[in-house]
Short mmCIF file of C-alpha atoms in Angstrom, two decimals:
data_model
loop_
_atom_site.label_atom_id
_atom_site.label_comp_id
_atom_site.label_asym_id
_atom_site.label_seq_id
_atom_site.Cartn_x
_atom_site.Cartn_y
_atom_site.Cartn_z
CA MET A 167 0.00 -0.02 0.02
CA THR A 168 2.97 2.32 0.33
CA ARG A 169 4.91 1.40 -2.83
CA HIS A 170 6.06 4.40 -4.86
CA LYS A 171 4.93 6.86 -2.21
CA SER A 172 7.03 9.39 -0.36
CA SER A 173 6.18 10.45 3.14
CA ILE A 174 7.36 12.90 5.72
CA CYS A 175 6.70 13.13 9.38
CA VAL A 176 5.22 16.45 10.56
CA ASN A 177 4.74 17.49 14.21
CA PHE A 178 1.18 19.05 14.14
CA LYS A 179 1.74 20.25 17.68
CA SER A 180 4.50 22.64 16.71
CA PRO A 181 3.99 26.00 14.90
CA ALA A 182 6.83 24.95 12.49
CA GLY A 183 4.88 21.79 11.60
CA ILE A 184 1.66 23.74 10.84
CA ALA A 185 3.77 26.27 8.79
CA LEU A 186 5.19 23.41 6.79
CA VAL A 187 1.78 21.96 6.00
CA LYS A 188 0.50 25.37 4.95
CA ALA A 189 3.58 25.81 2.76
CA LEU A 190 2.94 22.49 1.08
CA ILE A 191 -0.79 22.98 0.42
CA PRO A 192 -0.49 25.25 -2.62
CA HIS A 193 1.54 22.52 -4.41
CA VAL A 194 -0.67 19.46 -3.87
CA ASP A 195 -3.86 18.22 -5.53
CA VAL A 196 -5.36 16.17 -2.72
CA VAL A 197 -5.14 16.07 1.07
CA ILE A 198 -6.65 13.13 2.89
CA ASP A 199 -7.93 13.87 6.40
CA PRO A 200 -8.01 10.62 8.44
CA PHE A 201 -8.60 12.35 11.83
CA ARG A 202 -11.72 12.50 13.96
CA PRO A 203 -14.10 15.43 13.40
CA GLY A 204 -12.73 18.75 14.44
CA VAL A 205 -9.03 17.82 14.57
CA LEU A 206 -8.00 19.73 11.48
CA GLU A 207 -10.00 22.75 12.63
CA LYS A 208 -8.36 22.60 16.06
CA LEU A 209 -4.96 22.54 14.42
CA GLY A 210 -5.90 25.68 12.36
CA LEU A 211 -6.08 23.70 9.16
CA GLY A 212 -9.86 23.67 8.54
CA PRO A 213 -10.62 22.68 4.93
CA GLU A 214 -13.03 25.48 4.09
CA ASP A 215 -11.52 28.32 6.06
CA VAL A 216 -7.85 27.61 5.61
CA LEU A 217 -6.86 24.78 3.13
CA LEU A 218 -9.12 25.78 0.30
CA LYS A 219 -8.13 29.41 0.68
CA LEU A 220 -4.48 28.42 0.40
CA ASN A 221 -5.23 26.30 -2.68
CA PRO A 222 -8.69 26.72 -4.30
CA ARG A 223 -8.02 23.72 -6.59
CA LEU A 224 -7.43 21.40 -3.61
CA VAL A 225 -9.51 18.31 -3.01
CA VAL A 226 -9.80 17.40 0.63
CA GLY A 227 -10.88 13.75 1.29
CA ARG A 228 -12.29 13.53 4.84
CA MET A 229 -12.71 9.97 6.03
CA THR A 230 -14.13 8.92 9.33
CA GLY A 231 -15.43 5.62 10.73
CA PHE A 232 -18.74 6.91 11.96
CA ARG A 233 -20.60 9.77 10.39
CA ARG A 234 -19.03 13.17 11.00
CA ASP A 235 -22.35 14.59 12.23
CA GLY A 236 -23.89 11.48 13.80
CA LYS A 237 -24.41 10.51 17.40
CA TYR A 238 -21.21 8.38 17.28
CA SER A 239 -19.09 11.03 15.56
CA MET A 240 -16.69 11.51 18.50
CA MET A 241 -16.56 7.85 19.53
CA ALA A 242 -13.50 5.69 18.83
CA GLY A 243 -14.13 2.63 16.74
CA HIS A 244 -12.65 0.04 14.41
CA ASP A 245 -13.78 -1.70 11.24
CA ILE A 246 -15.88 -4.27 13.13
CA ASN A 247 -17.81 -1.46 14.91
CA TYR A 248 -18.54 0.35 11.66
CA ILE A 249 -19.88 -2.66 9.88
CA ALA A 250 -21.91 -3.56 12.97
CA VAL A 251 -23.53 -0.14 13.10
CA SER A 252 -24.14 -0.21 9.33
CA GLY A 253 -26.01 -3.56 9.73
CA VAL A 254 -23.66 -5.41 7.41
CA LEU A 255 -21.95 -7.51 10.05
CA SER A 256 -25.25 -9.20 10.97
CA MET A 257 -25.51 -10.47 7.38
CA LEU A 258 -22.19 -12.24 7.44
CA GLY A 259 -21.64 -15.82 8.70
CA ARG A 260 -22.97 -19.26 8.73
CA LYS A 261 -26.51 -20.33 9.69
CA ASP A 262 -26.90 -20.72 13.52
CA ASP A 263 -23.52 -19.23 14.16
CA LYS A 264 -22.34 -15.75 15.32
CA PRO A 265 -21.79 -13.06 12.68
CA TYR A 266 -18.32 -13.39 10.99
CA PRO A 267 -16.20 -10.36 10.51
CA PRO A 268 -14.48 -10.31 7.15
CA ALA A 269 -11.08 -8.99 8.38
CA ASN A 270 -11.09 -5.24 7.68
CA ILE A 271 -12.03 -5.53 4.09
CA VAL A 272 -15.68 -4.35 4.19
CA GLY A 273 -15.43 -1.26 6.49
CA ASP A 274 -11.83 0.05 6.27
CA PHE A 275 -10.87 -0.84 2.77
CA ALA A 276 -14.14 -0.94 0.74
CA GLY A 277 -16.67 1.04 2.69
CA GLY A 278 -14.07 3.66 3.77
CA GLY A 279 -11.03 3.70 1.55
CA ALA A 280 -12.62 2.83 -1.76
CA VAL A 281 -15.59 5.11 -1.24
CA CYS A 282 -13.36 7.98 -0.28
CA PHE A 283 -11.04 7.29 -3.19
CA MET A 284 -14.05 7.32 -5.57
CA GLY A 285 -15.19 10.64 -4.13
CA ILE A 286 -11.75 12.09 -4.54
CA VAL A 287 -11.53 10.86 -8.24
CA LEU A 288 -14.99 12.38 -8.92
CA ALA A 289 -13.96 15.67 -7.31
CA LEU A 290 -10.84 15.82 -9.50
CA PHE A 291 -13.03 15.24 -12.65
CA ALA A 292 -15.45 17.90 -11.42
CA ARG A 293 -12.49 20.30 -10.87
CA ASP A 294 -11.54 19.91 -14.58
CA LYS A 295 -15.12 20.77 -15.57
CA ASN A 296 -15.86 23.65 -13.14
CA GLY A 297 -12.96 25.96 -13.83
CA GLY A 298 -10.54 24.46 -11.31
CA LYS A 299 -12.49 24.67 -8.13
CA GLY A 300 -11.60 22.15 -5.54
CA GLN A 301 -13.98 20.73 -2.82
CA VAL A 302 -14.30 18.78 0.33
CA VAL A 303 -15.29 15.08 -0.05
CA GLU A 304 -16.90 13.41 2.99
CA ALA A 305 -16.81 9.62 3.45
CA ASN A 306 -17.42 7.40 6.35
CA MET A 307 -17.12 3.62 6.84
CA VAL A 308 -20.68 3.16 8.17
CA ASP A 309 -22.43 4.61 5.15
CA GLY A 310 -19.94 3.12 2.70
CA SER A 311 -20.41 -0.36 4.18
CA ALA A 312 -24.16 0.06 4.11
CA ALA A 313 -24.03 1.04 0.43
CA LEU A 314 -21.94 -2.09 -0.37
CA ALA A 315 -24.74 -4.23 1.11
CA THR A 316 -27.43 -2.79 -1.17
CA MET A 317 -27.72 -5.91 -3.36
CA PRO A 318 -28.27 -8.38 -0.57
CA ARG A 319 -30.57 -6.01 1.23
CA GLN A 320 -32.71 -5.63 -1.90
CA GLY A 321 -32.54 -9.38 -2.32
CA GLN A 322 -34.21 -9.80 1.08
CA LYS A 323 -37.49 -9.09 -0.62
CA THR A 324 -37.01 -12.02 -3.01
CA PRO A 325 -36.36 -15.75 -2.62
CA PHE A 326 -32.69 -14.98 -3.55
CA TRP A 327 -31.81 -13.66 -0.13
CA SER A 328 -34.98 -13.83 2.03
CA GLY A 329 -33.85 -16.55 4.37
CA PRO A 330 -31.81 -16.27 7.62
CA ARG A 331 -28.06 -15.66 7.43
CA GLY A 332 -26.21 -18.56 5.92
CA THR A 333 -29.25 -20.06 4.12
CA ASN A 334 -29.30 -17.89 0.94
CA THR A 335 -27.84 -18.40 -2.44
CA LEU A 336 -24.67 -16.29 -1.99
CA ASP A 337 -24.05 -16.57 1.80
CA GLY A 338 -23.32 -20.25 2.20
CA GLY A 339 -26.75 -21.76 1.84
CA CYS A 340 -26.26 -23.01 -1.65
CA PRO A 341 -24.09 -26.07 -2.60
CA TYR A 342 -22.81 -24.53 -5.77
CA TYR A 343 -21.71 -21.31 -4.06
CA ASP A 344 -19.64 -22.57 -1.11
CA THR A 345 -16.21 -23.85 -0.09
CA TYR A 346 -15.29 -27.46 0.54
CA GLU A 347 -12.37 -29.06 2.29
CA THR A 348 -10.25 -31.17 0.00
CA LYS A 349 -8.41 -34.40 0.76
CA ASP A 350 -5.08 -32.55 1.33
CA GLY A 351 -6.65 -30.36 4.04
CA LYS A 352 -6.97 -27.28 1.89
CA TYR A 353 -10.16 -25.74 0.50
CA MET A 354 -11.77 -25.44 -2.92
CA ALA A 355 -14.32 -22.74 -3.93
CA VAL A 356 -17.35 -23.96 -5.96
#
């Protein structure tokens, strides 16, 4: 994930660190804000009132776990919490077993990172069409994960996905869409 990328460490608690960030902003296309709501503002780097004034072409991708304006906005969490709140975690797992967390693929990478990335790319395209104006892109892992589950949620109104977890066509309830242990102790997907 870090191949071909350069990085620097900046002390945001020092005036020199903040000055360095402000000096870099006019020369970049995208800034990704991975902090909790209010952190950039507290540092004096609010997107609308500082960053976009330093570089009107800038795209600021703000990604949080929970919604920035929701009741959990200031609460700490991790991927499993975000997909639980989104309702996606309850859809994953075998019949009569507890929900199964899919590593951090659904919340962190797909619902958060991929959704934020898509928003940034769309903002860059929009910038080319609107005379070079940047913007702030908001993404959170709860809403992104919920959007990823649109197809199975819609399927709950059809025989395709209307059964309990683990009994439907694509969640382990179908013999031709499952995994099977092989003689050598490995697994095969069918």
